[in-house]
PDB file of C-alpha atoms in Angstrom:
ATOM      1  CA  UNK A   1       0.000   0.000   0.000  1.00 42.00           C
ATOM      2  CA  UNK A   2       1.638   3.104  -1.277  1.00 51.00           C
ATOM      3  CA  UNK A   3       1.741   5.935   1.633  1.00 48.00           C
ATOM      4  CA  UNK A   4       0.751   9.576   0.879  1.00 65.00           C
ATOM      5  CA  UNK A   5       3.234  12.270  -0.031  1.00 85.00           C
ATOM      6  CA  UNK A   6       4.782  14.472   2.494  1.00 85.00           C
ATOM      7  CA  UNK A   7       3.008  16.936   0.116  1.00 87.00           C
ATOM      8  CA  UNK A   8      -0.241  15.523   0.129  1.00 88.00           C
ATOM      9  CA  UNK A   9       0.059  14.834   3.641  1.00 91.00           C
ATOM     10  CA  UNK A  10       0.870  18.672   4.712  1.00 92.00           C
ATOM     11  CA  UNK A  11      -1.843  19.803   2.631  1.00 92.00           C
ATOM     12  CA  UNK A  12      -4.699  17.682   3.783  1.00 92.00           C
ATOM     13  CA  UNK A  13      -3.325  18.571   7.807  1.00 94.00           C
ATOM     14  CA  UNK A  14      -3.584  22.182   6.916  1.00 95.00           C
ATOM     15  CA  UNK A  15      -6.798  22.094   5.431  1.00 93.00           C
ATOM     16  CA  UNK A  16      -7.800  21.129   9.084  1.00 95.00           C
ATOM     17  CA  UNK A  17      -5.508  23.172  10.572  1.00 96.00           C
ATOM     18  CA  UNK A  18      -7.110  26.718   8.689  1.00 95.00           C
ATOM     19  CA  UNK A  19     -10.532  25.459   8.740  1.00 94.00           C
ATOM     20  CA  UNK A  20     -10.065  25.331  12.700  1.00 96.00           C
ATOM     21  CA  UNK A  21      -8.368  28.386  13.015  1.00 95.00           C
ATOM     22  CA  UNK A  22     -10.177  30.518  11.606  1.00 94.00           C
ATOM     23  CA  UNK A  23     -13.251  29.422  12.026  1.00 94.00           C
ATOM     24  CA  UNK A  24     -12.835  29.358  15.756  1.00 96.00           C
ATOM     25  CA  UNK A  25     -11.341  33.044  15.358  1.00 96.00           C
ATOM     26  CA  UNK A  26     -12.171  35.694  13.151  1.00 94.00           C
ATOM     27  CA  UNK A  27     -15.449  34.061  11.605  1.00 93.00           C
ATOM     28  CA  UNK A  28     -17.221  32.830  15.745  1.00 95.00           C
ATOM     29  CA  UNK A  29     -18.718  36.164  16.427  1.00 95.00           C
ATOM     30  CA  UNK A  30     -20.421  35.727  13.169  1.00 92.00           C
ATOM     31  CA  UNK A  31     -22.866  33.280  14.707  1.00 93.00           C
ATOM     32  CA  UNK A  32     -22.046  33.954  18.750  1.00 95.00           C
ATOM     33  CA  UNK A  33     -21.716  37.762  18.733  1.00 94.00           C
ATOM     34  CA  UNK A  34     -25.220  38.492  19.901  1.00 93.00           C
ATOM     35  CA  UNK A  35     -24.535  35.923  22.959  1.00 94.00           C
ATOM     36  CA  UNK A  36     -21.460  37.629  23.579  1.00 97.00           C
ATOM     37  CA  UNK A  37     -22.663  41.072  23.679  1.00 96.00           C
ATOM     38  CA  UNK A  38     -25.442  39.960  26.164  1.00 95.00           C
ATOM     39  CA  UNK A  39     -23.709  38.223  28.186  1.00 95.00           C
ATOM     40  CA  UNK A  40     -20.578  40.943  28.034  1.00 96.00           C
ATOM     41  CA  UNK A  41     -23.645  43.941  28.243  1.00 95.00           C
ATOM     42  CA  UNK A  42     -22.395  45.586  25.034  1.00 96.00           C
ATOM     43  CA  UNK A  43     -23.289  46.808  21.729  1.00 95.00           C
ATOM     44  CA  UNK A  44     -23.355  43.805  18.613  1.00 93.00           C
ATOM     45  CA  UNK A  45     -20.730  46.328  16.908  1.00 92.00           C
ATOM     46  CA  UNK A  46     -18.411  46.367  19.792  1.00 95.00           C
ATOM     47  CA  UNK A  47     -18.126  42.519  19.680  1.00 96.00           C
ATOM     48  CA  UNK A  48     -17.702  43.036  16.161  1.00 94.00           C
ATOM     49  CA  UNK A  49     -14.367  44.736  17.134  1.00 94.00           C
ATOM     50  CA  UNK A  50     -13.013  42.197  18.109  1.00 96.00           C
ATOM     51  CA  UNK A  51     -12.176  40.152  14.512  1.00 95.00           C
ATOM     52  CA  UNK A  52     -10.700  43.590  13.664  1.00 92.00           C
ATOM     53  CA  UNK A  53      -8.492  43.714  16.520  1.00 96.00           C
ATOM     54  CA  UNK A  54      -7.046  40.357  15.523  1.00 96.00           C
ATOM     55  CA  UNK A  55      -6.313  41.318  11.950  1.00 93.00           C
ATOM     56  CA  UNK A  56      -4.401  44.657  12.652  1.00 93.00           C
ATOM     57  CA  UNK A  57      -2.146  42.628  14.984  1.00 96.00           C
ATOM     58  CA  UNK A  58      -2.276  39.972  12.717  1.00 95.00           C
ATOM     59  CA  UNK A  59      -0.686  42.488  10.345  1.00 90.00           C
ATOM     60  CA  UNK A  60       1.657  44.044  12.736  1.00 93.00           C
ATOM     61  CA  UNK A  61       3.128  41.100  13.552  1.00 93.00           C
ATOM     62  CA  UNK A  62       3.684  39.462  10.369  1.00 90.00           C
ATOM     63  CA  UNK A  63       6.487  41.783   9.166  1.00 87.00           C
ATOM     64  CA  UNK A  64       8.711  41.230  12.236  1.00 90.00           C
ATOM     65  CA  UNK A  65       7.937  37.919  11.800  1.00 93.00           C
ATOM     66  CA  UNK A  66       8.742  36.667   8.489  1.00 88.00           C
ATOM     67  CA  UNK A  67      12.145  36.994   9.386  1.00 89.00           C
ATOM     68  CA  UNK A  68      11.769  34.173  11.875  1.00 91.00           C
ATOM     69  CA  UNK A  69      10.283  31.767   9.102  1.00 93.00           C
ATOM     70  CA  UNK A  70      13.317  32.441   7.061  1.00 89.00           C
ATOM     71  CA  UNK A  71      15.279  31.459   9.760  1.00 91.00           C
ATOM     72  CA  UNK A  72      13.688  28.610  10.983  1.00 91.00           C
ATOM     73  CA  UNK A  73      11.053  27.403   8.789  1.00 92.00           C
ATOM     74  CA  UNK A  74       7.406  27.138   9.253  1.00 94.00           C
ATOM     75  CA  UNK A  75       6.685  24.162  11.418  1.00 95.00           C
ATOM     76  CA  UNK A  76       8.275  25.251  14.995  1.00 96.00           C
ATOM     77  CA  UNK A  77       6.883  28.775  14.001  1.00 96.00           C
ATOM     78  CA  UNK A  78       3.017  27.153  13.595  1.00 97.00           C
ATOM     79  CA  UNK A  79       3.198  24.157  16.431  1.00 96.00           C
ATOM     80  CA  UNK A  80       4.107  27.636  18.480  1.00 96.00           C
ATOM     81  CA  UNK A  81       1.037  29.125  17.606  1.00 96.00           C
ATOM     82  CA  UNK A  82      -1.293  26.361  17.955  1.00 97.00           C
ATOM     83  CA  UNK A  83      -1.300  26.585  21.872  1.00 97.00           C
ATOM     84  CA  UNK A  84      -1.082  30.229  21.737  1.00 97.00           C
ATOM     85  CA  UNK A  85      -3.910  30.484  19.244  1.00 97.00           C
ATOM     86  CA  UNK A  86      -6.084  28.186  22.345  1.00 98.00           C
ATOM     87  CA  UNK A  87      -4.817  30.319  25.110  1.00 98.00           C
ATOM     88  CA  UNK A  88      -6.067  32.950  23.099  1.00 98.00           C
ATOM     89  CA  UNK A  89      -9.693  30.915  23.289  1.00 98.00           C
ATOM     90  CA  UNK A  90      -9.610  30.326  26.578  1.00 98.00           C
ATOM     91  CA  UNK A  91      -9.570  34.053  27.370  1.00 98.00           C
ATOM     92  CA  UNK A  92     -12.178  34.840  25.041  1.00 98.00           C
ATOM     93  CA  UNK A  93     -14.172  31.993  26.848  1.00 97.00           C
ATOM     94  CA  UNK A  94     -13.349  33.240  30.288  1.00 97.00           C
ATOM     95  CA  UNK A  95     -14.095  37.061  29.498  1.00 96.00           C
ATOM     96  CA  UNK A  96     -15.896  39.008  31.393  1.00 94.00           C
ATOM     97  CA  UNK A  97     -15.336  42.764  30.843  1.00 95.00           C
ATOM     98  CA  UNK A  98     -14.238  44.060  28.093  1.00 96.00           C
ATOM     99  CA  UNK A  99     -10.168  44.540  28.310  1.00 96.00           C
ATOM    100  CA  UNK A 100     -10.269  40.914  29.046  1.00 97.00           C
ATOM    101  CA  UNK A 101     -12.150  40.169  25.789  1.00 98.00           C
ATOM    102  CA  UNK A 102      -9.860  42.549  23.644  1.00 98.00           C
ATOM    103  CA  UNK A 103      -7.124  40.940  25.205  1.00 98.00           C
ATOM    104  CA  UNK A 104      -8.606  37.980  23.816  1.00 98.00           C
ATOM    105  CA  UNK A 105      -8.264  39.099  20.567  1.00 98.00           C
ATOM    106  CA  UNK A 106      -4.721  40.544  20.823  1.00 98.00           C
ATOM    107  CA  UNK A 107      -3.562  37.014  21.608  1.00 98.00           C
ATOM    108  CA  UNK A 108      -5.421  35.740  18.726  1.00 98.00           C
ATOM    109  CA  UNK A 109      -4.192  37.997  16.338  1.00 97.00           C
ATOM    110  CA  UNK A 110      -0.822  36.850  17.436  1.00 97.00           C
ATOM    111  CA  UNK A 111      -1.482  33.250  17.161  1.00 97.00           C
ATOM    112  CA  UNK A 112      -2.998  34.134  13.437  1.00 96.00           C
ATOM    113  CA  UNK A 113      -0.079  35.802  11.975  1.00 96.00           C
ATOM    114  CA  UNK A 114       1.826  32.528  13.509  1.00 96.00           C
ATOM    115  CA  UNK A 115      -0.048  29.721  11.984  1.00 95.00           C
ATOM    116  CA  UNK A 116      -3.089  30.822   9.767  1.00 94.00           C
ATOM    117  CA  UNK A 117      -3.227  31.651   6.103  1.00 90.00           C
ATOM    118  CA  UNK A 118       0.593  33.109   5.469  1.00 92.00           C
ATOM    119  CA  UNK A 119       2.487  30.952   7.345  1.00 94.00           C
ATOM    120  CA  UNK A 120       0.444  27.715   5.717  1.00 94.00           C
ATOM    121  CA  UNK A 121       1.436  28.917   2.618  1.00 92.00           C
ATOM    122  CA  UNK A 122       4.639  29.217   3.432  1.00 93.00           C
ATOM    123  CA  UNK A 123       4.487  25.447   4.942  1.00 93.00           C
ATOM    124  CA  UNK A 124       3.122  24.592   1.507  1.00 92.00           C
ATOM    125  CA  UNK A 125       6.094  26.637  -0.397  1.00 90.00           C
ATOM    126  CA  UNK A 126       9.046  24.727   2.271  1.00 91.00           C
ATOM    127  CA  UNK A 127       7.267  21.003   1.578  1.00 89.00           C
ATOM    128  CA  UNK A 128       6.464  21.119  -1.783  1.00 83.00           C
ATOM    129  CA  UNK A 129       9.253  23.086  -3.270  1.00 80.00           C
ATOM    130  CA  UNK A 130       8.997  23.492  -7.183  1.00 75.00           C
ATOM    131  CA  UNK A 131       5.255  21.908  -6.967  1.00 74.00           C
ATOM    132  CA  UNK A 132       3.474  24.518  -4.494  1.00 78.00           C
ATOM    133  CA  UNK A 133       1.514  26.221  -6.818  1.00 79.00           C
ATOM    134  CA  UNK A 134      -0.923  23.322  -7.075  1.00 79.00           C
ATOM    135  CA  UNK A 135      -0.515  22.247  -3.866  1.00 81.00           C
ATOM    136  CA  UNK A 136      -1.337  25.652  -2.610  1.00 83.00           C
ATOM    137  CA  UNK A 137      -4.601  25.692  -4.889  1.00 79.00           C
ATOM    138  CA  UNK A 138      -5.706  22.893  -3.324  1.00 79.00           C
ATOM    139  CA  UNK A 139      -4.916  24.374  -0.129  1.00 84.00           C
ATOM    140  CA  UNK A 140      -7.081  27.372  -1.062  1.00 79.00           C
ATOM    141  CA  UNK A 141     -10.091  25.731  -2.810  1.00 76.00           C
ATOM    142  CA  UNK A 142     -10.182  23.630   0.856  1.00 74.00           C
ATOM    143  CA  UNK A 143     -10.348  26.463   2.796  1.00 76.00           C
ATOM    144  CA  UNK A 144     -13.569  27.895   1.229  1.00 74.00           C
ATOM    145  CA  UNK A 145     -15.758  25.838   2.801  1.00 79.00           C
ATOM    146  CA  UNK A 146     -14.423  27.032   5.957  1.00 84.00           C
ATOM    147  CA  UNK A 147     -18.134  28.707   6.596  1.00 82.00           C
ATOM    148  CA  UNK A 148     -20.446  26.016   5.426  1.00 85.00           C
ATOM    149  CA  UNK A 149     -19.051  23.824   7.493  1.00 89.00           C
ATOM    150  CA  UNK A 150     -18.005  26.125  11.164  1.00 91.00           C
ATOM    151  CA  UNK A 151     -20.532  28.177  11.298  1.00 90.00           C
ATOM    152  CA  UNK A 152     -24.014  25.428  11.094  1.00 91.00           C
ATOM    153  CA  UNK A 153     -21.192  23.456  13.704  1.00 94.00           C
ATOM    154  CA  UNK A 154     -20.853  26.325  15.833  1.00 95.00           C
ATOM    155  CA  UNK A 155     -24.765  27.058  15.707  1.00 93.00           C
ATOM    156  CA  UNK A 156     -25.784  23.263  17.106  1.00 94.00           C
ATOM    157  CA  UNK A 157     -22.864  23.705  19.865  1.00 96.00           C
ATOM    158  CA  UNK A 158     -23.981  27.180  21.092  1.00 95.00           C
ATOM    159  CA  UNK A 159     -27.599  25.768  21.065  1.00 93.00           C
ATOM    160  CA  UNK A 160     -26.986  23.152  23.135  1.00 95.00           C
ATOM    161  CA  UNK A 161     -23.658  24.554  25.483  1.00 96.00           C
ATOM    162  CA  UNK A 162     -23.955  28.156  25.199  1.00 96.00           C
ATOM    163  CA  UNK A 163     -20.972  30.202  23.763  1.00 97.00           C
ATOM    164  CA  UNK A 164     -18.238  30.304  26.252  1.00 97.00           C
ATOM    165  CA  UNK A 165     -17.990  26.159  26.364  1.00 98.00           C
ATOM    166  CA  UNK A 166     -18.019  26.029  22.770  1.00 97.00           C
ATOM    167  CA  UNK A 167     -15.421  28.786  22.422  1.00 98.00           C
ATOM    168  CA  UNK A 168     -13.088  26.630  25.265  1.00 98.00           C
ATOM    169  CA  UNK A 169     -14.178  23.515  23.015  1.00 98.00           C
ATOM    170  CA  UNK A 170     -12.548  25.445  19.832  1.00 98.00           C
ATOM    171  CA  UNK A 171      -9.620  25.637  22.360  1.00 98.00           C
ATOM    172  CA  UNK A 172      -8.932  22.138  22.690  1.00 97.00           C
ATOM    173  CA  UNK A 173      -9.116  21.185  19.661  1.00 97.00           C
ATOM    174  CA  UNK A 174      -6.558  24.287  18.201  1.00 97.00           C
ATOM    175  CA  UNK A 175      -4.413  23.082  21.509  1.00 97.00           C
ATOM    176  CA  UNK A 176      -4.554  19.014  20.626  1.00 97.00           C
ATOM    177  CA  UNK A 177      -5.604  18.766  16.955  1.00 97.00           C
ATOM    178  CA  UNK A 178      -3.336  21.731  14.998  1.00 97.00           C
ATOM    179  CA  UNK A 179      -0.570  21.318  17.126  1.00 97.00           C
ATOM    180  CA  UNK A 180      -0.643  17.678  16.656  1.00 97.00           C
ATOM    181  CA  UNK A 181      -0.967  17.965  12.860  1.00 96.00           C
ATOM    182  CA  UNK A 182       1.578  21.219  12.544  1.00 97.00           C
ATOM    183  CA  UNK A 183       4.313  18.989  14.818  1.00 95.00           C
ATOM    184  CA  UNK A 184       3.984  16.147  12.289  1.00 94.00           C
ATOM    185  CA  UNK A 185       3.412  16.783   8.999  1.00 94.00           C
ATOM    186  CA  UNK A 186       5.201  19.982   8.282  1.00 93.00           C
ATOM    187  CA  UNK A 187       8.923  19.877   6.940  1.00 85.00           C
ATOM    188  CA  UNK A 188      11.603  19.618   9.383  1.00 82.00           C
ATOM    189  CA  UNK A 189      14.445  20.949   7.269  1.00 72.00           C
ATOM    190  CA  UNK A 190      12.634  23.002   4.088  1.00 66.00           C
ATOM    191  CA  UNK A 191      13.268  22.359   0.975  1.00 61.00           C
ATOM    192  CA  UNK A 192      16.216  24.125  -0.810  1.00 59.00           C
ATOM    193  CA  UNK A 193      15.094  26.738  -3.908  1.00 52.00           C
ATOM    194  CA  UNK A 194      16.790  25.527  -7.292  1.00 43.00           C
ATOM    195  CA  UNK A 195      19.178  28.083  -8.184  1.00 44.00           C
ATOM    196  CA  UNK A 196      18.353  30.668  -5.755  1.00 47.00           C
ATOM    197  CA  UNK A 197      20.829  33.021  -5.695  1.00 46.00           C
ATOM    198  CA  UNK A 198      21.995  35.787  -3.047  1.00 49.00           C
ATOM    199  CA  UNK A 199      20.386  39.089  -3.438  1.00 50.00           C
ATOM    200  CA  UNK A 200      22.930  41.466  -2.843  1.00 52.00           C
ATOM    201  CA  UNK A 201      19.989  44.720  -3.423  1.00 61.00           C
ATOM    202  CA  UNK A 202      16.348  44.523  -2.875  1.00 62.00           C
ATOM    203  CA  UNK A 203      14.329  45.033  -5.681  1.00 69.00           C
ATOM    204  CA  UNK A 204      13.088  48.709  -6.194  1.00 73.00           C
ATOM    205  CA  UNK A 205       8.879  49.111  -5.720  1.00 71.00           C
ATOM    206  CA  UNK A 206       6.980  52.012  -6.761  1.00 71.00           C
ATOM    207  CA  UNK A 207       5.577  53.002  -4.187  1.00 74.00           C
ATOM    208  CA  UNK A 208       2.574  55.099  -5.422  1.00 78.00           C
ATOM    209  CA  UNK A 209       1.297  51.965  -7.290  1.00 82.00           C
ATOM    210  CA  UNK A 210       2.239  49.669  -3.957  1.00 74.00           C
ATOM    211  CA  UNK A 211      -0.055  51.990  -2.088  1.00 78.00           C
ATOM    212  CA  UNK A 212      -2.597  51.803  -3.972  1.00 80.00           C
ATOM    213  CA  UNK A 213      -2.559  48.231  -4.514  1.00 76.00           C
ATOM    214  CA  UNK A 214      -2.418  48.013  -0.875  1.00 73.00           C
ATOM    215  CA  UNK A 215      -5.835  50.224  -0.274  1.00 79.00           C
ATOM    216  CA  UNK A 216      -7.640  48.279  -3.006  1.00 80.00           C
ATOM    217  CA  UNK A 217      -6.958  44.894  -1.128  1.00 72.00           C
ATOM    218  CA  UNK A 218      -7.855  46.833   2.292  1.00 72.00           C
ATOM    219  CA  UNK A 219     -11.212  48.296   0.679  1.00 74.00           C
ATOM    220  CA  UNK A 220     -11.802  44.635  -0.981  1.00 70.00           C
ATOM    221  CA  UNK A 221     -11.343  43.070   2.333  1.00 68.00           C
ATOM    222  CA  UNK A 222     -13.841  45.460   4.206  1.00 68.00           C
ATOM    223  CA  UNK A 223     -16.522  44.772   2.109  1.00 65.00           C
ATOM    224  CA  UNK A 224     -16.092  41.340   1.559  1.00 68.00           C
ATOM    225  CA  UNK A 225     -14.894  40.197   5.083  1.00 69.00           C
ATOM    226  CA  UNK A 226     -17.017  42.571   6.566  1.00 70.00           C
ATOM    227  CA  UNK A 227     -20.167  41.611   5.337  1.00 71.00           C
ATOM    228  CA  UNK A 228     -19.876  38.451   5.702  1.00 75.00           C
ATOM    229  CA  UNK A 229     -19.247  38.562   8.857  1.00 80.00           C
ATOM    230  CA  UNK A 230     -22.601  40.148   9.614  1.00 79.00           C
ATOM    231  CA  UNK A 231     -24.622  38.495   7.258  1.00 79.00           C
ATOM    232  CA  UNK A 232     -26.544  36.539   9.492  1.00 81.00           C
ATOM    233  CA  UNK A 233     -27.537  39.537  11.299  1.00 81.00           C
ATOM    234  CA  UNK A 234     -28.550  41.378   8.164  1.00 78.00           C
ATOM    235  CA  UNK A 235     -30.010  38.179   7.373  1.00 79.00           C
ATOM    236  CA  UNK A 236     -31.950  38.005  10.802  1.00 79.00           C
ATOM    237  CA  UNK A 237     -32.898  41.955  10.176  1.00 79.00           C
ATOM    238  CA  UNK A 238     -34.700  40.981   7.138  1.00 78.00           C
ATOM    239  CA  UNK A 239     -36.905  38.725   9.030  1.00 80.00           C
ATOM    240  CA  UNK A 240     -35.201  35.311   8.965  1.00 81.00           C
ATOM    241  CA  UNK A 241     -35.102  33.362  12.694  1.00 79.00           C
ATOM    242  CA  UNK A 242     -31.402  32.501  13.572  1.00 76.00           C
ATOM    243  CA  UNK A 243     -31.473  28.823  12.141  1.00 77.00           C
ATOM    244  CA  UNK A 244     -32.438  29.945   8.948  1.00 79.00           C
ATOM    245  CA  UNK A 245     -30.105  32.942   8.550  1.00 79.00           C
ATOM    246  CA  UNK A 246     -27.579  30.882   9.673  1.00 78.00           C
ATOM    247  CA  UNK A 247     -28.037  27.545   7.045  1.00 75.00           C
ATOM    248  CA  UNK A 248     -28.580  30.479   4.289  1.00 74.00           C
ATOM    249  CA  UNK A 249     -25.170  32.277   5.228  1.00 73.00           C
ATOM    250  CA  UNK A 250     -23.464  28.901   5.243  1.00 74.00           C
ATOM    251  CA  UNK A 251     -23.835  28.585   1.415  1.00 72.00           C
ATOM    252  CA  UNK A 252     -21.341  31.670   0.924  1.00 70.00           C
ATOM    253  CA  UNK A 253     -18.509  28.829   1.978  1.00 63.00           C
ATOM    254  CA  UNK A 254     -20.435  26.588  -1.359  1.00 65.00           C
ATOM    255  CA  UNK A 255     -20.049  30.174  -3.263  1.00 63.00           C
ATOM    256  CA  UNK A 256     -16.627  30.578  -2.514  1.00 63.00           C
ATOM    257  CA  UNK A 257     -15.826  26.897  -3.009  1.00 60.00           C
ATOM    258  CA  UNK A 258     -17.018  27.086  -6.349  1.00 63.00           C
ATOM    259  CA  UNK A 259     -15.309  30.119  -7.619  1.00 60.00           C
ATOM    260  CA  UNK A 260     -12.334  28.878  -6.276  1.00 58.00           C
ATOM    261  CA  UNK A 261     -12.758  24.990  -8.017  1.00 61.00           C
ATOM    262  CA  UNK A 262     -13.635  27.065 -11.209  1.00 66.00           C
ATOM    263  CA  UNK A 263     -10.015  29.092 -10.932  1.00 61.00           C
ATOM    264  CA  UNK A 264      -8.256  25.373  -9.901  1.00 56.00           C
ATOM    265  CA  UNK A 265      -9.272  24.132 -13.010  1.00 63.00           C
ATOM    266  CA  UNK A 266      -7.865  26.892 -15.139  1.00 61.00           C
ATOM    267  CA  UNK A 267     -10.315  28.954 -15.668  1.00 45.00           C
ATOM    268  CA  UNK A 268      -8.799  32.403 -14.275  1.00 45.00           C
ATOM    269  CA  UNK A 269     -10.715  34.693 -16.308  1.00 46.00           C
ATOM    270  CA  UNK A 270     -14.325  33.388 -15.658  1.00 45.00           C
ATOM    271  CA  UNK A 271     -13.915  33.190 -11.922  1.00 43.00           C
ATOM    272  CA  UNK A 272     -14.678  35.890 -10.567  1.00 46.00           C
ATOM    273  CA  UNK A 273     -18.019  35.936 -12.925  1.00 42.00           C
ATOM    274  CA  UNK A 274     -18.963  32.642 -11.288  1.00 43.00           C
ATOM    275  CA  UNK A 275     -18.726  33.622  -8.000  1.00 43.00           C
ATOM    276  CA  UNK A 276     -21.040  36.653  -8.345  1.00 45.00           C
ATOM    277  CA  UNK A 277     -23.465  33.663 -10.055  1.00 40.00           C
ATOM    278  CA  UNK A 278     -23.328  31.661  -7.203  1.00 43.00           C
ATOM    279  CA  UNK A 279     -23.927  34.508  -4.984  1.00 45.00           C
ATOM    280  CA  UNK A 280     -27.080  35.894  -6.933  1.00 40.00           C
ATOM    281  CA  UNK A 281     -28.033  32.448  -6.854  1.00 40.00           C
ATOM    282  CA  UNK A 282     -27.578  31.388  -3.002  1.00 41.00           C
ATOM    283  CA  UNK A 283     -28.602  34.754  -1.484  1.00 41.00           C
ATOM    284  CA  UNK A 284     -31.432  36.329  -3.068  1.00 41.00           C
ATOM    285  CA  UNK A 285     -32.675  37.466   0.087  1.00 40.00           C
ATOM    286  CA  UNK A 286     -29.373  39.827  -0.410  1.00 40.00           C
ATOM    287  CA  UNK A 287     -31.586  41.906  -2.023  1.00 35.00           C
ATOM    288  CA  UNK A 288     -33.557  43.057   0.833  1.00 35.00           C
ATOM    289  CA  UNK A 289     -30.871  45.082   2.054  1.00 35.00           C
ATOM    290  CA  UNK A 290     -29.542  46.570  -0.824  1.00 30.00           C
TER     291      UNK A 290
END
């Protein structure tokens, strides 16, 4: 019986690895923010902070840091920021004012810019050396149904626990499962680049273009991420109850998943067209708030 690459391997372990991270992160106050703000007695908008607060660190953080993966690779870097990453959970779990619950997300944006999307690419790039690209589009296309499958999940756990066990449940599984599979499957020693070659000068960037390259992907991401994170509010504002604004905002991860299977099979140019298909298709109750 012929065992699976270390490729292969790596990339179905991260698939795991991002779909719990950030689903338990950024995208849980998605379906547990209105528990948290009434347990926490603040505004919905205030909890909604909190993803925020982990992607600014998040970005902070990942400068300094790249420096670190050059030096010593991905894996120690991500089985680091596994635990950290359920610390991080158990905080958010435990909070009960609201420097505690900011705090929360401090430590989470830390963890993020340690072992989510960047640094599993670059896990990708160290295993898989010349053959990353389509190991990283698998990689990618996996992550997309991050929401159809989290966020129903999280929905039947809050239901039944509330949101502070299911938050210290996330915990344990960032603290036993991701560590597990980052300790394991990731490269020890990454892979040398074929004739890479000292760079003696870095390259030269315009910088008026880089900036506004820059605040094109920060205006994308506002609209996109932050919409979607409060689409089953908007969803619930337009009259759905919580279970069914929940199972229809779900179906963005089967939107997503399909633009990006579209762009895996070569397809570049008709990708983005397919997702806005998919999305006039799956949420025509969009159209109440627009």
């Amino acid at each position: 019986m012929r065992l699976p690459s270390p490729t292969i391997r790596a990339v179905a372990a991260l698939s795991v690895t991002q779909l719990i991270g950030w689903g338990a992160t950024f995208w849980l106050p998605a379906v547990t923010g209105q528990s948290m703000a009434g347990d926490l007695g603040v505004a919905l908008p205030v909890i909604m902070a909190g993803p925020t607060v982990m992607l600014i660190v998040m970005a902070a953080i990942s400068w300094p840091l790249g420096g670190y993966f050059e030096r010593y690779g991905a894996r120690p870097i991500m089985t680091a920021g596994s635990p950290l990453g359920a610390i991080g959970l158990l905080t958010l779990a435990s909070s009960d004012s609201l420097p505690v619950y900011f705090l929360a997300w401090i430590i989470l944006g830390i963890a993020g810019a340690c072992m989510l999307t960047t640094p599993a690419q670059i896990a990708v790039a160290e295993i898989a050396g010349d053959g990353a690209r389509p190991a990283l589009s698998v990689l990618i296309l996996a992550g997309g149904l991050t929401l159809t499958i989290v966020w129903p999940l999280t929905g039947i756990l809050q239901a039944e626990w509330g949101w502070r066990p299911t938050t210290a449940l996330y915990a344990i599984l960032m603290m036993t499962v991701c560590t597990a599979l980052h300790l394991t499957t990731l490269a020890r020693q990454p892979k040398e680049k074929a004739g890479a070659t000292a760079i003696t000068e870095p390259p030269s960037v315009d910088r008026v273009l880089f900036v506004m390259l820059a605040a094109s992907f920060a205006a994308n991401g506002f609209f996109t991420w932050g919409f979607a994170l409060t689409i089953i509010t908007l969803f619930e504002a337009g009259g759905l109850d919580h279970a069914s604004a929940l199972s229809a905002a779900a179906l963005i991860g089967v939107a997503q998943w399909g633009g990006r299977m579209i762009d895996f099979l070569g397809a570049h140019r008709f990708s983005g067209f397919a997702v806005g298909l998919c999305g006039a298709a799956l949420f025509p109750q969009a159209s109440l708030f627009f």
